[in-house]
Short mmCIF file of C-alpha atoms in Angstrom, two decimals:
data_model
loop_
_atom_site.label_atom_id
_atom_site.label_comp_id
_atom_site.label_asym_id
_atom_site.label_seq_id
_atom_site.Cartn_x
_atom_site.Cartn_y
_atom_site.Cartn_z
CA MET A 1 127.13 106.71 106.07
CA ASP A 2 125.54 104.53 108.65
CA ILE A 3 122.21 104.63 107.22
CA TYR A 4 123.48 104.11 103.54
CA LEU A 5 125.28 100.76 105.00
CA LEU A 6 122.06 99.97 106.66
CA TYR A 7 120.28 99.92 103.52
CA LEU A 8 122.98 98.12 101.42
CA CYS A 9 122.51 95.26 103.83
CA LEU A 10 118.82 95.01 103.69
CA GLY A 11 119.43 95.30 100.09
CA ALA A 12 121.89 92.33 99.82
CA ALA A 13 119.31 90.35 101.84
CA ALA A 14 116.21 91.25 99.82
CA GLY A 15 118.44 90.23 96.65
CA LEU A 16 119.54 86.93 98.37
CA ILE A 17 116.10 85.96 99.16
CA SER A 18 114.40 86.93 95.95
CA GLY A 19 117.28 85.13 93.91
CA LEU A 20 116.79 81.97 96.31
CA PHE A 21 112.97 81.68 95.85
CA GLY A 22 112.36 83.47 92.64
CA LEU A 23 110.14 86.09 94.03
CA GLY A 24 109.75 89.68 93.01
CA GLY A 25 111.51 91.73 95.19
CA GLY A 26 108.59 93.72 96.68
CA VAL A 27 107.34 90.78 98.44
CA VAL A 28 110.65 90.74 100.47
CA ILE A 29 111.28 94.44 100.37
CA VAL A 30 107.99 96.10 101.63
CA PRO A 31 108.08 94.28 104.99
CA ILE A 32 111.88 94.82 105.42
CA LEU A 33 111.18 98.47 104.91
CA ILE A 34 108.22 98.62 107.35
CA PHE A 35 110.08 96.94 109.92
CA THR A 36 113.13 99.28 109.58
CA PHE A 37 111.12 102.29 109.16
CA THR A 38 109.19 101.79 112.30
CA ALA A 39 112.41 100.91 114.05
CA GLN A 40 113.78 104.33 113.04
CA GLY A 41 111.05 106.22 114.27
CA MET A 42 109.34 107.16 111.11
CA PRO A 43 105.84 108.74 111.69
CA GLN A 44 103.32 105.71 111.46
CA ALA A 45 101.26 108.10 108.92
CA VAL A 46 103.66 107.74 106.23
CA LEU A 47 105.94 104.86 106.61
CA THR A 48 103.76 102.23 104.93
CA HIS A 49 103.25 104.60 102.05
CA LEU A 50 107.00 105.12 101.92
CA ALA A 51 108.03 101.22 102.03
CA ILE A 52 105.47 100.58 99.12
CA GLY A 53 106.65 103.78 97.17
CA THR A 54 110.28 102.89 97.70
CA SER A 55 109.75 99.28 96.58
CA LEU A 56 108.18 100.13 93.34
CA ALA A 57 110.99 102.56 92.63
CA THR A 58 113.68 99.83 93.08
CA ILE A 59 111.49 97.63 90.82
CA VAL A 60 111.97 100.10 88.04
CA VAL A 61 115.90 99.57 88.24
CA THR A 62 115.81 96.08 88.94
CA SER A 63 113.36 94.86 86.60
CA MET A 64 115.52 96.01 83.83
CA SER A 65 118.07 93.43 84.13
CA SER A 66 115.59 90.77 84.19
CA ILE A 67 113.79 91.98 81.16
CA SER A 68 117.12 92.20 79.09
CA SER A 69 117.99 88.34 80.17
CA HIS A 70 114.44 87.24 79.17
CA HIS A 71 114.57 89.19 75.82
CA LYS A 72 117.92 87.54 75.06
CA HIS A 73 116.36 83.86 75.11
CA GLY A 74 113.46 85.31 73.03
CA ALA A 75 110.90 84.19 75.88
CA ILE A 76 109.16 87.47 76.44
CA LEU A 77 105.63 87.79 74.38
CA TRP A 78 106.11 91.17 73.42
CA PRO A 79 102.55 91.81 71.82
CA LEU A 80 101.18 90.32 74.80
CA ALA A 81 103.14 92.62 77.02
CA GLY A 82 101.89 95.38 74.80
CA TRP A 83 98.13 94.51 75.20
CA LEU A 84 98.59 94.19 78.81
CA THR A 85 100.49 97.60 79.44
CA PRO A 86 97.74 100.35 78.98
CA GLY A 87 95.42 98.52 81.62
CA ILE A 88 98.66 97.98 83.76
CA CYS A 89 99.71 101.63 83.84
CA LEU A 90 95.93 102.67 84.53
CA GLY A 91 95.81 100.26 87.10
CA ALA A 92 98.90 100.93 89.00
CA ALA A 93 98.27 104.72 89.03
CA LEU A 94 94.63 104.17 90.36
CA GLY A 95 96.10 101.60 93.16
CA ALA A 96 98.86 104.06 94.20
CA VAL A 97 95.94 106.76 94.72
CA PHE A 98 93.75 104.50 96.44
CA ALA A 99 96.74 103.19 98.71
CA VAL A 100 97.57 106.98 99.56
CA SER A 101 93.83 107.66 100.59
CA ILE A 102 93.62 105.06 103.16
CA SER A 103 95.77 104.75 106.32
CA GLY A 104 98.97 102.96 106.90
CA THR A 105 97.22 100.54 109.45
CA ALA A 106 94.70 99.31 106.74
CA LEU A 107 97.39 99.13 104.28
CA GLN A 108 99.59 96.81 106.55
CA LEU A 109 96.67 94.92 107.27
CA ALA A 110 95.56 94.27 103.65
CA PHE A 111 99.52 93.60 102.89
CA GLY A 112 99.37 90.91 105.77
CA LEU A 113 96.40 89.15 104.08
CA PHE A 114 98.32 89.45 100.71
CA LEU A 115 101.69 87.82 102.28
CA CYS A 116 99.55 84.88 103.86
CA LEU A 117 97.80 84.27 100.33
CA VAL A 118 101.59 84.17 98.84
CA ALA A 119 102.72 81.94 101.65
CA LEU A 120 100.13 79.41 101.02
CA LYS A 121 100.79 79.33 97.37
CA MET A 122 104.54 78.81 97.98
CA ALA A 123 103.99 76.26 100.73
CA PHE A 124 101.57 73.87 98.45
CA ALA A 125 102.95 74.73 94.97
CA LEU A 126 99.67 76.04 93.93
CA ASN A 127 99.95 76.89 90.35
CA PRO A 128 96.84 76.91 87.94
CA THR A 129 96.91 74.85 85.07
CA GLY A 130 95.70 75.89 81.52
CA GLY A 131 91.58 76.44 81.52
CA SER A 132 90.78 79.33 79.66
CA ASN A 133 91.17 80.99 75.98
CA MET A 134 93.24 84.22 76.00
CA PRO A 135 90.65 87.03 75.84
CA GLY A 136 90.71 89.61 73.34
CA ARG A 137 92.67 93.14 73.83
CA ALA A 138 89.65 94.61 75.66
CA GLY A 139 89.74 91.66 77.92
CA GLN A 140 93.80 92.07 78.45
CA SER A 141 93.52 95.65 79.13
CA MET A 142 91.03 94.79 82.06
CA VAL A 143 93.05 92.05 83.46
CA GLY A 144 96.28 94.44 83.39
CA THR A 145 94.27 97.22 85.09
CA VAL A 146 93.42 94.55 87.92
CA VAL A 147 97.06 93.57 88.02
CA GLY A 148 98.47 97.02 87.88
CA PHE A 149 95.84 98.17 90.86
CA VAL A 150 97.02 95.17 93.09
CA ALA A 151 100.47 95.25 92.40
CA SER A 152 100.82 98.84 93.01
CA LEU A 153 98.67 98.76 96.20
CA PHE A 154 101.22 96.40 97.70
CA GLY A 155 104.58 97.59 96.18
CA ILE A 156 105.20 94.51 94.35
CA GLY A 157 106.27 93.82 90.38
CA GLY A 158 102.96 91.94 89.80
CA GLY A 159 104.62 88.64 89.23
CA SER A 160 102.47 86.56 91.71
CA LEU A 161 99.25 87.72 89.78
CA THR A 162 100.54 87.82 86.14
CA VAL A 163 102.34 84.39 85.89
CA PRO A 164 99.01 82.30 87.29
CA TYR A 165 97.00 84.28 84.89
CA LEU A 166 99.20 83.63 82.10
CA THR A 167 99.53 79.81 82.85
CA TRP A 168 95.65 79.90 83.30
CA VAL A 169 95.33 81.33 79.47
CA ARG A 170 97.40 78.61 78.30
CA VAL A 171 100.50 80.35 77.82
CA PRO A 172 103.99 78.39 78.57
CA MET A 173 105.59 78.69 82.02
CA LYS A 174 108.46 79.91 80.45
CA ASN A 175 106.91 82.67 78.20
CA ALA A 176 104.51 83.49 81.10
CA VAL A 177 107.60 84.28 83.66
CA ALA A 178 109.29 86.33 80.86
CA THR A 179 106.19 88.24 79.92
CA SER A 180 105.64 88.92 83.42
CA ALA A 181 108.84 90.41 83.90
CA ALA A 182 108.15 92.62 81.14
CA CYS A 183 104.82 93.80 82.52
CA GLY A 184 106.76 94.65 85.90
CA LEU A 185 108.20 97.34 84.06
CA PRO A 186 105.34 99.49 83.48
CA ILE A 187 103.69 98.71 86.99
CA ALA A 188 106.83 100.20 88.81
CA ILE A 189 107.08 103.28 86.60
CA SER A 190 103.33 104.12 86.69
CA GLY A 191 103.01 103.00 90.34
CA ALA A 192 106.33 104.92 91.67
CA LEU A 193 105.56 108.07 89.78
CA THR A 194 102.25 108.31 91.46
CA TYR A 195 103.43 107.44 94.81
CA TRP A 196 106.19 110.28 94.44
CA TRP A 197 103.37 112.77 93.17
CA GLN A 198 101.02 111.78 95.74
CA GLY A 199 103.69 112.53 98.45
CA VAL A 200 104.81 115.94 97.37
CA GLY A 201 104.02 118.39 100.23
CA GLU A 202 103.30 115.63 102.88
CA PRO A 203 104.64 117.38 106.14
CA ASP A 204 105.48 114.18 107.74
CA LEU A 205 108.02 113.04 105.35
CA PRO A 206 111.74 112.17 106.68
CA ASP A 207 114.82 114.01 104.99
CA GLY A 208 115.77 112.30 102.17
CA ALA A 209 112.19 111.56 100.66
CA ILE A 210 111.00 112.92 97.51
CA GLY A 211 107.24 112.29 97.64
CA PHE A 212 106.57 108.66 99.19
CA ILE A 213 110.18 107.42 97.93
CA TYR A 214 112.88 107.36 100.21
CA LEU A 215 116.38 107.99 98.70
CA PRO A 216 118.66 106.44 101.17
CA ALA A 217 116.88 103.04 100.75
CA PHE A 218 116.33 103.25 97.21
CA LEU A 219 119.83 103.75 96.70
CA GLY A 220 121.29 101.01 99.03
CA ILE A 221 118.73 98.32 97.56
CA ILE A 222 119.28 98.76 94.03
CA VAL A 223 123.09 98.69 94.61
CA ALA A 224 122.89 95.56 96.51
CA SER A 225 119.89 93.68 95.62
CA THR A 226 121.04 93.24 92.16
CA ILE A 227 124.46 91.61 92.97
CA PHE A 228 122.77 89.49 95.85
CA ALA A 229 120.02 88.24 93.45
CA LYS A 230 122.65 86.72 91.12
CA VAL A 231 124.29 84.64 94.27
CA GLY A 232 120.81 83.79 95.54
CA ALA A 233 120.18 82.44 92.09
CA ARG A 234 123.26 80.21 91.92
CA LEU A 235 122.70 79.02 95.73
CA ALA A 236 119.23 78.03 94.65
CA HIS A 237 120.77 75.04 92.51
CA GLN A 238 122.74 73.72 95.30
CA LEU A 239 120.46 73.79 98.17
CA PRO A 240 117.39 71.71 98.89
CA GLY A 241 114.68 73.60 97.27
CA GLU A 242 111.75 71.82 98.53
CA ILE A 243 113.03 72.57 102.32
CA LEU A 244 113.86 76.18 101.73
CA ARG A 245 110.49 76.93 99.98
CA ARG A 246 108.60 75.54 102.66
CA SER A 247 110.67 77.15 105.38
CA PHE A 248 110.30 80.53 103.64
CA ALA A 249 106.60 80.05 103.44
CA PHE A 250 106.22 79.79 106.82
CA LEU A 251 108.43 82.90 107.10
CA LEU A 252 106.11 84.92 104.86
CA LEU A 253 103.09 83.06 107.00
CA ILE A 254 104.37 84.43 110.20
CA ILE A 255 104.89 88.10 108.68
CA GLY A 256 101.67 87.87 107.27
CA VAL A 257 99.84 87.06 110.42
CA ARG A 258 102.01 89.90 112.46
CA PHE A 259 101.09 92.66 110.29
CA ILE A 260 97.17 91.30 110.58
CA TRP A 261 97.42 90.82 114.43
CA ARG A 262 99.25 94.15 114.97
CA ASN A 263 96.56 96.25 112.99
CA ILE A 264 93.42 94.46 113.19
CA GLY A 265 90.89 96.36 115.35
CA VAL A 266 93.34 99.56 115.45
#
């Protein structure tokens, strides 16, 4: 029971932060799980892959609520999401295979660099303006493959990649956010299934893991994060947004630098 209570608390924290800042859960969940798994004494050889696989599994569940909400408002461009999905599924599977083929140290180093980029984007509100025409279906599939690969590699839903891209090709922000949410589901399904499959038979996995998905963390996070994401979204309208955004960007930067510093040269 203690371990489930721990992950309920972590899920609450992840949901609250995601709701406050509009971030996909993976950017929050992955570092929290890496730190928690390390504190639990899980083997270094598997804990980073477990954190990423578990994060993607939680996104399968949590993204459904977001998709339902955006669909009710008619904001999802379903044909566009459909064109992106085949490439996304392929890229997510390839990203998971690649992640499992490299060490946890290299993965944490890459994740640290990614967090630093996200932090800089948040701190300076770097959002691209329209600058290109929408490519054809083949081009959309290629973009989907790249987005899926990177998202699966880092255990995120892909919003930090998909939204800027869709904005760049002149999709209105409201539709870009909603369509990105729809694309997060195939990323999570393809990535989570591949992490599960790749981890089957791994000798260092802890009790409670199925492949590279840790069930106690998965269950605790999906129960608590959904509830507290709504709380965070309400608080976001009551608190000073600019100060919060820059403060959290600074926190992400510190976490990213810590991952880089701890793993560089190892």
